[in-house]
Amino acid sequence: MPLDLKNAGAVVTGAGNGIGAAVARRLASAGARVVVNDLDATAAEAVAGEIGGIAVPGDAASEAGVTALIAEADAHLGGIDLYMANAGIARSGGPEAPEADWEISWQVNVMSHVRAARELLPGWLERGRGHFLTTASGAGLLTMLGSAPYSVTKHAALSFSEWLSATYGDRGITVQCLCPLGVRTGMLDDAGDQGQAILSPGAITPEEVADTVLVALRDGRFLILPHPEAADFYTARATDTDAWLAGMRRIQAKVFTEEESE
């Protein structure tokens, strides 16, 4: 269901910078009343001050943090129409990555969404409408070389969004999933050689992502793809998985060879 942003109450997590900040600005410019959340209180307050929004800094992942955020946002807004679960983290490595990296990736990239939905759904179902937007990244559609914790948890975030849409889509709940590829943010800077090899050439700005999000909020599509070519990659992955994996292995081998030669 398309979302009318005029005077809508919106919450954006991880909105102190990057994609979250850009979307918060676009929402405010479209007439929404925006709660800006971030672990970095100074960053959240700066963005909120810039857009005439409300800063509610804090942890958008833990059970207590999500409950507190939604309660405070609801009190400020008089009802939450849109919740953008945008906060995310990327930890590098594979099976050898520390247990703590796997655990925090799961909590921030997946359970933050589950906990938010748990809080929001009863009220949304009662009134027959609500809008849940997940930032799942292109890694949720494809994969991210060099970062198994990020890839695995972003796939899980996409899967949870699909489940929400299938379960509640006929009861007034709109669920959308934002899956950009490379975006010029601090996360891209920290993506490592493999991530940079894949993402940097076609990287776009957070503002370009936010523009795509605003269009998609109005038409209600499930997958929001700021990089349209991601749809072709996703199709190739599904229809010829072996060929797609072979291509990913070639990228991996190229990066590994370059690392060895340095």
GROMACS .gro file of N, CA and C in nm, residues 86-141:
model
  168
   86ASN      N    1   1.691   0.063   0.979
   86ASN     CA    2   1.806   0.090   0.894
   86ASN      C    3   1.940   0.062   0.962
   87ALA      N    4   1.945   0.067   1.094
   87ALA     CA    5   2.072   0.048   1.164
   87ALA      C    6   2.131  -0.088   1.129
   88GLY      N    7   2.260  -0.091   1.102
   88GLY     CA    8   2.325  -0.217   1.068
   88GLY      C    9   2.475  -0.208   1.092
   89ILE      N   10   2.537  -0.322   1.103
   89ILE     CA   11   2.683  -0.327   1.120
   89ILE      C   12   2.740  -0.433   1.027
   90ALA      N   13   2.866  -0.418   0.992
   90ALA     CA   14   2.936  -0.514   0.907
   90ALA      C   15   3.063  -0.560   0.977
   91ARG      N   16   3.075  -0.688   0.999
   91ARG     CA   17   3.196  -0.746   1.055
   91ARG      C   18   3.258  -0.837   0.950
   92SER      N   19   3.388  -0.830   0.936
   92SER     CA   20   3.457  -0.907   0.832
   92SER      C   21   3.488  -1.048   0.881
   93GLY      N   22   3.533  -1.130   0.785
   93GLY     CA   23   3.575  -1.266   0.818
   93GLY      C   24   3.472  -1.370   0.780
   94GLY      N   25   3.509  -1.496   0.806
   94GLY     CA   26   3.422  -1.609   0.778
   94GLY      C   27   3.396  -1.688   0.905
   95PRO      N   28   3.404  -1.821   0.898
   95PRO     CA   29   3.382  -1.901   1.019
   95PRO      C   30   3.478  -1.867   1.132
   96GLU      N   31   3.594  -1.815   1.093
   96GLU     CA   32   3.694  -1.782   1.197
   96GLU      C   33   3.665  -1.651   1.270
   97ALA      N   34   3.567  -1.577   1.223
   97ALA     CA   35   3.533  -1.451   1.291
   97ALA      C   36   3.492  -1.480   1.435
   98PRO      N   37   3.527  -1.392   1.527
   98PRO     CA   38   3.496  -1.416   1.668
   98PRO      C   39   3.346  -1.434   1.692
   99GLU      N   40   3.314  -1.516   1.792
   99GLU     CA   41   3.174  -1.535   1.830
   99GLU      C   42   3.105  -1.402   1.856
  100ALA      N   43   3.178  -1.308   1.915
  100ALA     CA   44   3.117  -1.178   1.947
  100ALA      C   45   3.075  -1.104   1.821
  101ASP      N   46   3.152  -1.117   1.712
  101ASP     CA   47   3.116  -1.051   1.586
  101ASP      C   48   2.991  -1.113   1.525
  102TRP      N   49   2.982  -1.247   1.532
  102TRP     CA   50   2.861  -1.313   1.482
  102TRP      C   51   2.740  -1.273   1.566
  103GLU      N   52   2.758  -1.267   1.696
  103GLU     CA   53   2.645  -1.238   1.785
  103GLU      C   54   2.594  -1.095   1.766
  104ILE      N   55   2.684  -0.997   1.760
  104ILE     CA   56   2.637  -0.860   1.744
  104ILE      C   57   2.577  -0.838   1.606
  105SER      N   58   2.629  -0.907   1.505
  105SER     CA   59   2.571  -0.898   1.371
  105SER      C   60   2.428  -0.951   1.373
  106TRP      N   61   2.405  -1.061   1.440
  106TRP     CA   62   2.271  -1.117   1.451
  106TRP      C   63   2.177  -1.022   1.524
  107GLN      N   64   2.225  -0.967   1.634
  107GLN     CA   65   2.139  -0.879   1.713
  107GLN      C   66   2.101  -0.752   1.638
  108VAL      N   67   2.200  -0.687   1.575
  108VAL     CA   68   2.174  -0.558   1.509
  108VAL      C   69   2.105  -0.578   1.374
  109ASN      N   70   2.151  -0.673   1.295
  109ASN     CA   71   2.102  -0.686   1.157
  109ASN      C   72   1.974  -0.767   1.144
  110VAL      N   73   1.940  -0.845   1.247
  110VAL     CA   74   1.821  -0.928   1.239
  110VAL      C   75   1.725  -0.903   1.355
  111MET      N   76   1.771  -0.926   1.477
  111MET     CA   77   1.680  -0.919   1.592
  111MET      C   78   1.626  -0.779   1.616
  112SER      N   79   1.698  -0.676   1.573
  112SER     CA   80   1.642  -0.540   1.585
  112SER      C   81   1.512  -0.529   1.507
  113HIS      N   82   1.504  -0.596   1.391
  113HIS     CA   83   1.384  -0.593   1.309
  113HIS      C   84   1.273  -0.676   1.373
  114VAL      N   85   1.310  -0.793   1.423
  114VAL     CA   86   1.212  -0.879   1.489
  114VAL      C   87   1.150  -0.807   1.608
  115ARG      N   88   1.234  -0.744   1.688
  115ARG     CA   89   1.185  -0.678   1.809
  115ARG      C   90   1.099  -0.557   1.777
  116ALA      N   91   1.136  -0.484   1.672
  116ALA     CA   92   1.054  -0.370   1.632
  116ALA      C   93   0.917  -0.416   1.583
  117ALA      N   94   0.916  -0.520   1.500
  117ALA     CA   95   0.788  -0.573   1.450
  117ALA      C   96   0.701  -0.622   1.566
  118ARG      N   97   0.763  -0.687   1.663
  118ARG     CA   98   0.689  -0.737   1.779
  118ARG      C   99   0.617  -0.623   1.852
  119GLU      N  100   0.684  -0.509   1.864
  119GLU     CA  101   0.624  -0.394   1.932
  119GLU      C  102   0.518  -0.325   1.847
  120LEU      N  103   0.542  -0.317   1.717
  120LEU     CA  104   0.456  -0.236   1.630
  120LEU      C  105   0.331  -0.308   1.582
  121LEU      N  106   0.342  -0.437   1.558
  121LEU     CA  107   0.233  -0.509   1.491
  121LEU      C  108   0.099  -0.504   1.563
  122PRO      N  109   0.094  -0.521   1.694
  122PRO     CA  110  -0.039  -0.520   1.757
  122PRO      C  111  -0.118  -0.392   1.729
  123GLY      N  112  -0.053  -0.277   1.743
  123GLY     CA  113  -0.122  -0.151   1.717
  123GLY      C  114  -0.154  -0.132   1.570
  124TRP      N  115  -0.061  -0.170   1.483
  124TRP     CA  116  -0.085  -0.156   1.339
  124TRP      C  117  -0.200  -0.245   1.294
  125LEU      N  118  -0.203  -0.367   1.343
  125LEU     CA  119  -0.310  -0.458   1.303
  125LEU      C  120  -0.446  -0.410   1.355
  126GLU      N  121  -0.445  -0.352   1.472
  126GLU     CA  122  -0.571  -0.300   1.528
  126GLU      C  123  -0.627  -0.187   1.443
  127ARG      N  124  -0.541  -0.099   1.395
  127ARG     CA  125  -0.590   0.013   1.314
  127ARG      C  126  -0.591  -0.019   1.165
  128GLY      N  127  -0.534  -0.132   1.126
  128GLY     CA  128  -0.542  -0.177   0.988
  128GLY      C  129  -0.443  -0.116   0.893
  129ARG      N  130  -0.332  -0.062   0.946
  129ARG     CA  131  -0.230  -0.008   0.858
  129ARG      C  132  -0.098   0.011   0.934
  130GLY      N  133   0.010   0.007   0.859
  130GLY     CA  134   0.144   0.027   0.913
  130GLY      C  135   0.244  -0.002   0.803
  131HIS      N  136   0.362   0.057   0.816
  131HIS     CA  137   0.462   0.048   0.709
  131HIS      C  138   0.597   0.018   0.770
  132PHE      N  139   0.653  -0.098   0.731
  132PHE     CA  140   0.781  -0.144   0.785
  132PHE      C  141   0.882  -0.151   0.671
  133LEU      N  142   0.991  -0.077   0.685
  133LEU     CA  143   1.095  -0.071   0.582
  133LEU      C  144   1.228  -0.119   0.640
  134THR      N  145   1.281  -0.223   0.580
  134THR     CA  146   1.407  -0.283   0.623
  134THR      C  147   1.520  -0.246   0.527
  135THR      N  148   1.635  -0.208   0.581
  135THR     CA  149   1.755  -0.196   0.498
  135THR      C  150   1.829  -0.329   0.505
  136ALA      N  151   1.817  -0.407   0.397
  136ALA     CA  152   1.878  -0.540   0.396
  136ALA      C  153   2.006  -0.544   0.314
  137SER      N  154   2.032  -0.441   0.231
  137SER     CA  155   2.154  -0.437   0.152
  137SER      C  156   2.150  -0.535   0.036
  138GLY      N  157   2.229  -0.507  -0.067
  138GLY     CA  158   2.246  -0.601  -0.176
  138GLY      C  159   2.303  -0.734  -0.128
  139ALA      N  160   2.371  -0.731  -0.012
  139ALA     CA  161   2.423  -0.856   0.044
  139ALA      C  162   2.312  -0.951   0.081
  140GLY      N  163   2.194  -0.898   0.110
  140GLY     CA  164   2.081  -0.984   0.142
  140GLY      C  165   2.024  -1.054   0.020
  141LEU      N  166   2.041  -0.993  -0.096
  141LEU     CA  167   1.999  -1.057  -0.221
  141LEU      C  168   2.106  -1.148  -0.276
   0.00000   0.00000   0.00000
